[in-house]
mmCIF file of C-alpha atoms in Angstrom:
data_model
loop_
_atom_site.group_PDB
_atom_site.id
_atom_site.type_symbol
_atom_site.label_atom_id
_atom_site.label_comp_id
_atom_site.label_asym_id
_atom_site.label_seq_id
_atom_site.Cartn_x
_atom_site.Cartn_y
_atom_site.Cartn_z
ATOM 1 C CA UNK V 1 0.000 0.000 0.000
ATOM 2 C CA UNK V 2 1.188 3.520 -0.765
ATOM 3 C CA UNK V 3 1.991 5.890 2.058
ATOM 4 C CA UNK V 4 1.005 9.553 1.715
ATOM 5 C CA UNK V 5 4.335 10.570 0.143
ATOM 6 C CA UNK V 6 4.255 7.748 -2.400
ATOM 7 C CA UNK V 7 0.658 8.624 -3.238
ATOM 8 C CA UNK V 8 1.611 12.244 -3.818
ATOM 9 C CA UNK V 9 4.382 11.146 -6.200
ATOM 10 C CA UNK V 10 1.985 8.724 -7.893
ATOM 11 C CA UNK V 11 -0.352 11.609 -8.791
ATOM 12 C CA UNK V 12 2.572 13.835 -9.793
ATOM 13 C CA UNK V 13 3.601 11.164 -12.287
ATOM 14 C CA UNK V 14 0.032 10.607 -13.491
ATOM 15 C CA UNK V 15 -0.402 14.359 -14.079
ATOM 16 C CA UNK V 16 2.820 14.271 -16.110
ATOM 17 C CA UNK V 17 1.480 11.544 -18.408
ATOM 18 C CA UNK V 18 3.108 8.511 -16.789
ATOM 19 C CA UNK V 19 1.494 5.155 -16.072
ATOM 20 C CA UNK V 20 2.843 4.295 -12.600
ATOM 21 C CA UNK V 21 2.972 0.942 -10.856
ATOM 22 C CA UNK V 22 3.212 1.230 -7.073
ATOM 23 C CA UNK V 23 5.195 -0.872 -4.618
ATOM 24 C CA UNK V 24 6.895 -3.020 -7.241
ATOM 25 C CA UNK V 25 8.251 -5.972 -5.270
ATOM 26 C CA UNK V 26 11.872 -6.910 -5.911
ATOM 27 C CA UNK V 27 11.704 -10.615 -5.081
ATOM 28 C CA UNK V 28 14.771 -11.981 -3.360
ATOM 29 C CA UNK V 29 15.254 -14.772 -5.941
ATOM 30 C CA UNK V 30 16.433 -12.207 -8.485
ATOM 31 C CA UNK V 31 18.665 -10.236 -6.133
ATOM 32 C CA UNK V 32 22.301 -10.716 -5.250
ATOM 33 C CA UNK V 33 21.826 -10.944 -1.499
ATOM 34 C CA UNK V 34 19.126 -13.619 -1.977
ATOM 35 C CA UNK V 35 17.652 -13.205 1.487
ATOM 36 C CA UNK V 36 16.061 -9.794 1.514
ATOM 37 C CA UNK V 37 12.975 -8.645 -0.367
ATOM 38 C CA UNK V 38 12.678 -4.979 -1.229
ATOM 39 C CA UNK V 39 10.514 -2.783 -3.420
ATOM 40 C CA UNK V 40 10.705 0.100 -5.806
ATOM 41 C CA UNK V 41 8.177 2.642 -4.548
ATOM 42 C CA UNK V 42 7.033 3.364 -8.095
ATOM 43 C CA UNK V 43 7.988 2.162 -11.552
ATOM 44 C CA UNK V 44 6.455 4.220 -14.361
ATOM 45 C CA UNK V 45 6.426 4.484 -18.128
ATOM 46 C CA UNK V 46 5.451 7.341 -20.395
ATOM 47 C CA UNK V 47 5.028 6.595 -24.101
ATOM 48 C CA UNK V 48 6.213 9.440 -26.293
ATOM 49 C CA UNK V 49 2.822 9.983 -27.938
ATOM 50 C CA UNK V 50 0.751 9.966 -24.744
ATOM 51 C CA UNK V 51 -2.044 12.535 -24.860
ATOM 52 C CA UNK V 52 -4.802 13.589 -22.511
ATOM 53 C CA UNK V 53 -7.835 15.794 -23.110
ATOM 54 C CA UNK V 54 -7.278 17.814 -19.922
ATOM 55 C CA UNK V 55 -3.761 18.999 -19.237
ATOM 56 C CA UNK V 56 -1.976 17.749 -22.324
ATOM 57 C CA UNK V 57 1.303 19.638 -22.559
ATOM 58 C CA UNK V 58 1.041 20.916 -18.974
ATOM 59 C CA UNK V 59 4.010 19.095 -17.510
ATOM 60 C CA UNK V 60 6.911 19.653 -15.140
ATOM 61 C CA UNK V 61 9.668 21.013 -17.328
ATOM 62 C CA UNK V 62 12.271 20.369 -14.640
ATOM 63 C CA UNK V 63 11.626 16.618 -14.821
ATOM 64 C CA UNK V 64 11.371 16.522 -18.609
ATOM 65 C CA UNK V 65 14.552 18.587 -18.952
ATOM 66 C CA UNK V 66 16.465 15.407 -18.053
ATOM 67 C CA UNK V 67 15.122 13.552 -21.097
ATOM 68 C CA UNK V 68 15.225 14.011 -24.859
ATOM 69 C CA UNK V 69 12.040 15.293 -26.493
ATOM 70 C CA UNK V 70 9.767 12.716 -28.145
ATOM 71 C CA UNK V 71 11.118 9.635 -26.423
ATOM 72 C CA UNK V 72 9.571 6.808 -24.436
ATOM 73 C CA UNK V 73 10.501 7.299 -20.789
ATOM 74 C CA UNK V 74 10.791 4.791 -17.967
ATOM 75 C CA UNK V 75 11.257 5.863 -14.340
ATOM 76 C CA UNK V 76 12.343 3.999 -11.241
ATOM 77 C CA UNK V 77 11.213 6.075 -8.257
ATOM 78 C CA UNK V 78 12.143 6.106 -4.608
ATOM 79 C CA UNK V 79 10.213 8.230 -2.144
ATOM 80 C CA UNK V 80 11.648 9.084 1.274
ATOM 81 C CA UNK V 81 9.465 11.183 3.578
ATOM 82 C CA UNK V 82 11.673 11.085 6.688
ATOM 83 C CA UNK V 83 13.197 14.335 7.922
ATOM 84 C CA UNK V 84 16.724 13.039 7.338
ATOM 85 C CA UNK V 85 17.733 11.122 4.233
ATOM 86 C CA UNK V 86 19.493 7.861 5.060
ATOM 87 C CA UNK V 87 21.405 6.893 1.907
ATOM 88 C CA UNK V 88 21.701 3.321 3.210
ATOM 89 C CA UNK V 89 17.951 2.993 2.632
ATOM 90 C CA UNK V 90 18.070 4.186 -0.980
ATOM 91 C CA UNK V 91 17.670 0.854 -2.763
ATOM 92 C CA UNK V 92 18.195 1.944 -6.354
ATOM 93 C CA UNK V 93 21.930 2.372 -6.089
ATOM 94 C CA UNK V 94 22.427 -1.383 -6.509
ATOM 95 C CA UNK V 95 22.820 -2.697 -10.035
ATOM 96 C CA UNK V 96 20.858 -5.938 -9.431
ATOM 97 C CA UNK V 97 17.835 -3.962 -8.195
ATOM 98 C CA UNK V 98 18.041 -1.554 -11.109
ATOM 99 C CA UNK V 99 18.163 -4.520 -13.524
ATOM 100 C CA UNK V 100 15.094 -6.024 -11.873
ATOM 101 C CA UNK V 101 13.139 -2.808 -12.453
ATOM 102 C CA UNK V 102 14.394 -2.383 -16.018
ATOM 103 C CA UNK V 103 13.187 -5.873 -16.879
ATOM 104 C CA UNK V 104 9.714 -4.917 -15.626
ATOM 105 C CA UNK V 105 9.694 -1.665 -17.592
ATOM 106 C CA UNK V 106 10.367 -3.806 -20.668
ATOM 107 C CA UNK V 107 12.140 -1.360 -22.966
ATOM 108 C CA UNK V 108 15.375 -3.312 -23.434
ATOM 109 C CA UNK V 109 16.613 -6.809 -24.270
ATOM 110 C CA UNK V 110 18.483 -8.672 -21.515
ATOM 111 C CA UNK V 111 21.860 -7.609 -22.916
ATOM 112 C CA UNK V 112 20.826 -3.977 -22.950
ATOM 113 C CA UNK V 113 19.250 -4.225 -19.485
ATOM 114 C CA UNK V 114 22.697 -4.985 -18.098
ATOM 115 C CA UNK V 115 24.302 -2.067 -19.970
ATOM 116 C CA UNK V 116 21.652 0.440 -18.869
ATOM 117 C CA UNK V 117 21.683 -0.821 -15.272
ATOM 118 C CA UNK V 118 25.440 -0.405 -15.116
ATOM 119 C CA UNK V 119 25.118 3.155 -16.355
ATOM 120 C CA UNK V 120 22.257 3.912 -13.934
ATOM 121 C CA UNK V 121 24.354 2.882 -10.941
ATOM 122 C CA UNK V 122 26.059 6.274 -11.137
ATOM 123 C CA UNK V 123 23.889 8.329 -13.495
ATOM 124 C CA UNK V 124 20.344 9.622 -13.245
ATOM 125 C CA UNK V 125 19.383 8.830 -16.858
ATOM 126 C CA UNK V 126 20.435 6.225 -19.398
ATOM 127 C CA UNK V 127 19.564 6.846 -23.033
ATOM 128 C CA UNK V 128 18.809 4.183 -25.621
ATOM 129 C CA UNK V 129 17.979 4.641 -29.279
ATOM 130 C CA UNK V 130 14.212 4.883 -28.735
ATOM 131 C CA UNK V 131 13.815 4.759 -24.956
ATOM 132 C CA UNK V 132 15.283 6.508 -21.944
ATOM 133 C CA UNK V 133 15.173 5.417 -18.325
ATOM 134 C CA UNK V 134 15.844 7.448 -15.222
ATOM 135 C CA UNK V 135 15.979 7.181 -11.460
ATOM 136 C CA UNK V 136 13.875 9.669 -9.510
ATOM 137 C CA UNK V 137 14.401 10.331 -5.813
ATOM 138 C CA UNK V 138 11.754 12.380 -4.000
ATOM 139 C CA UNK V 139 12.596 13.460 -0.463
ATOM 140 C CA UNK V 140 11.135 15.734 2.181
ATOM 141 C CA UNK V 141 13.806 18.378 1.654
ATOM 142 C CA UNK V 142 15.716 19.473 -1.424
ATOM 143 C CA UNK V 143 18.613 17.032 -1.832
ATOM 144 C CA UNK V 144 21.270 16.518 -4.452
ATOM 145 C CA UNK V 145 22.074 12.817 -4.549
ATOM 146 C CA UNK V 146 24.435 11.782 -7.355
ATOM 147 C CA UNK V 147 22.860 9.307 -9.756
ATOM 148 C CA UNK V 148 19.281 10.547 -9.250
ATOM 149 C CA UNK V 149 16.921 13.171 -10.563
ATOM 150 C CA UNK V 150 16.032 14.758 -7.221
ATOM 151 C CA UNK V 151 12.794 16.490 -6.256
ATOM 152 C CA UNK V 152 11.438 17.688 -2.928
ATOM 153 C CA UNK V 153 7.971 16.830 -1.676
ATOM 154 C CA UNK V 154 7.201 20.568 -1.799
ATOM 155 C CA UNK V 155 8.032 20.637 -5.524
ATOM 156 C CA UNK V 156 5.757 17.663 -6.183
ATOM 157 C CA UNK V 157 2.886 19.108 -4.140
ATOM 158 C CA UNK V 158 3.242 22.540 -5.780
ATOM 159 C CA UNK V 159 3.071 20.993 -9.252
ATOM 160 C CA UNK V 160 -0.102 19.085 -8.371
ATOM 161 C CA UNK V 161 -1.749 22.138 -6.780
ATOM 162 C CA UNK V 162 -0.826 24.343 -9.765
ATOM 163 C CA UNK V 163 -2.385 21.824 -12.094
ATOM 164 C CA UNK V 164 -5.518 21.542 -9.946
ATOM 165 C CA UNK V 165 -5.883 25.338 -9.934
ATOM 166 C CA UNK V 166 -5.144 25.703 -13.661
ATOM 167 C CA UNK V 167 -7.761 23.065 -14.536
ATOM 168 C CA UNK V 168 -10.075 23.866 -11.628
ATOM 169 C CA UNK V 169 -13.347 23.508 -13.526
ATOM 170 C CA UNK V 170 -12.430 20.103 -14.942
ATOM 171 C CA UNK V 171 -10.872 18.774 -11.711
ATOM 172 C CA UNK V 172 -13.648 20.040 -9.421
ATOM 173 C CA UNK V 173 -16.329 18.373 -11.531
ATOM 174 C CA UNK V 174 -14.488 15.061 -11.565
ATOM 175 C CA UNK V 175 -12.942 14.991 -8.087
ATOM 176 C CA UNK V 176 -14.960 12.025 -6.830
ATOM 177 C CA UNK V 177 -13.783 9.899 -9.762
ATOM 178 C CA UNK V 178 -10.154 10.090 -8.649
ATOM 179 C CA UNK V 179 -9.309 6.950 -6.684
ATOM 180 C CA UNK V 180 -7.573 8.874 -3.923
ATOM 181 C CA UNK V 181 -8.961 10.457 -0.794
ATOM 182 C CA UNK V 182 -5.884 12.676 -0.644
ATOM 183 C CA UNK V 183 -6.320 13.986 -4.188
ATOM 184 C CA UNK V 184 -10.058 14.503 -3.693
ATOM 185 C CA UNK V 185 -9.242 16.541 -0.591
ATOM 186 C CA UNK V 186 -6.606 18.597 -2.443
ATOM 187 C CA UNK V 187 -9.135 19.421 -5.194
ATOM 188 C CA UNK V 188 -11.792 20.292 -2.620
ATOM 189 C CA UNK V 189 -9.314 22.399 -0.610
ATOM 190 C CA UNK V 190 -8.278 24.379 -3.693
ATOM 191 C CA UNK V 191 -11.913 25.476 -4.160
ATOM 192 C CA UNK V 192 -12.435 26.209 -0.452
ATOM 193 C CA UNK V 193 -9.995 29.123 -0.491
#
């Protein structure tokens, strides 16, 4: 189940045209240590031709500035809501875990999965011919962690609230169709002011 921070990032990704999968389990059979399960908080894909009637083109340019235009994008996301960031708990610095996620995203053959995972150990984005994959780290405070595209929870929340306000008529009328109490509340709250 998503916690509040993961849910916020889920909707941030959805509003940016991604199709996110939450709490992707990294089964121990496929991992080097063999005895410890883990998860990727979110794994998401965004096809290059994705379009939406409401909000198409209204996206976070900071995030998309890390990727080439008109490319299929895959993201492996970690969300840390604690006051202090403990780098020991950032799972996506291990190559075997990155490979596991890349296989699920499905952009690359097994040979290329290994190449992209090796690159993503130290870089935030790995670029293929038609697809690009990145690692996103969202934390409570602004952090700069090498090998990740880094966002703060405030940045994510501000993007969502800006989008809710910009498309207030459409979002207000549809708020009860969003499968999220938190998002319904945010839409309601934006109108209550």
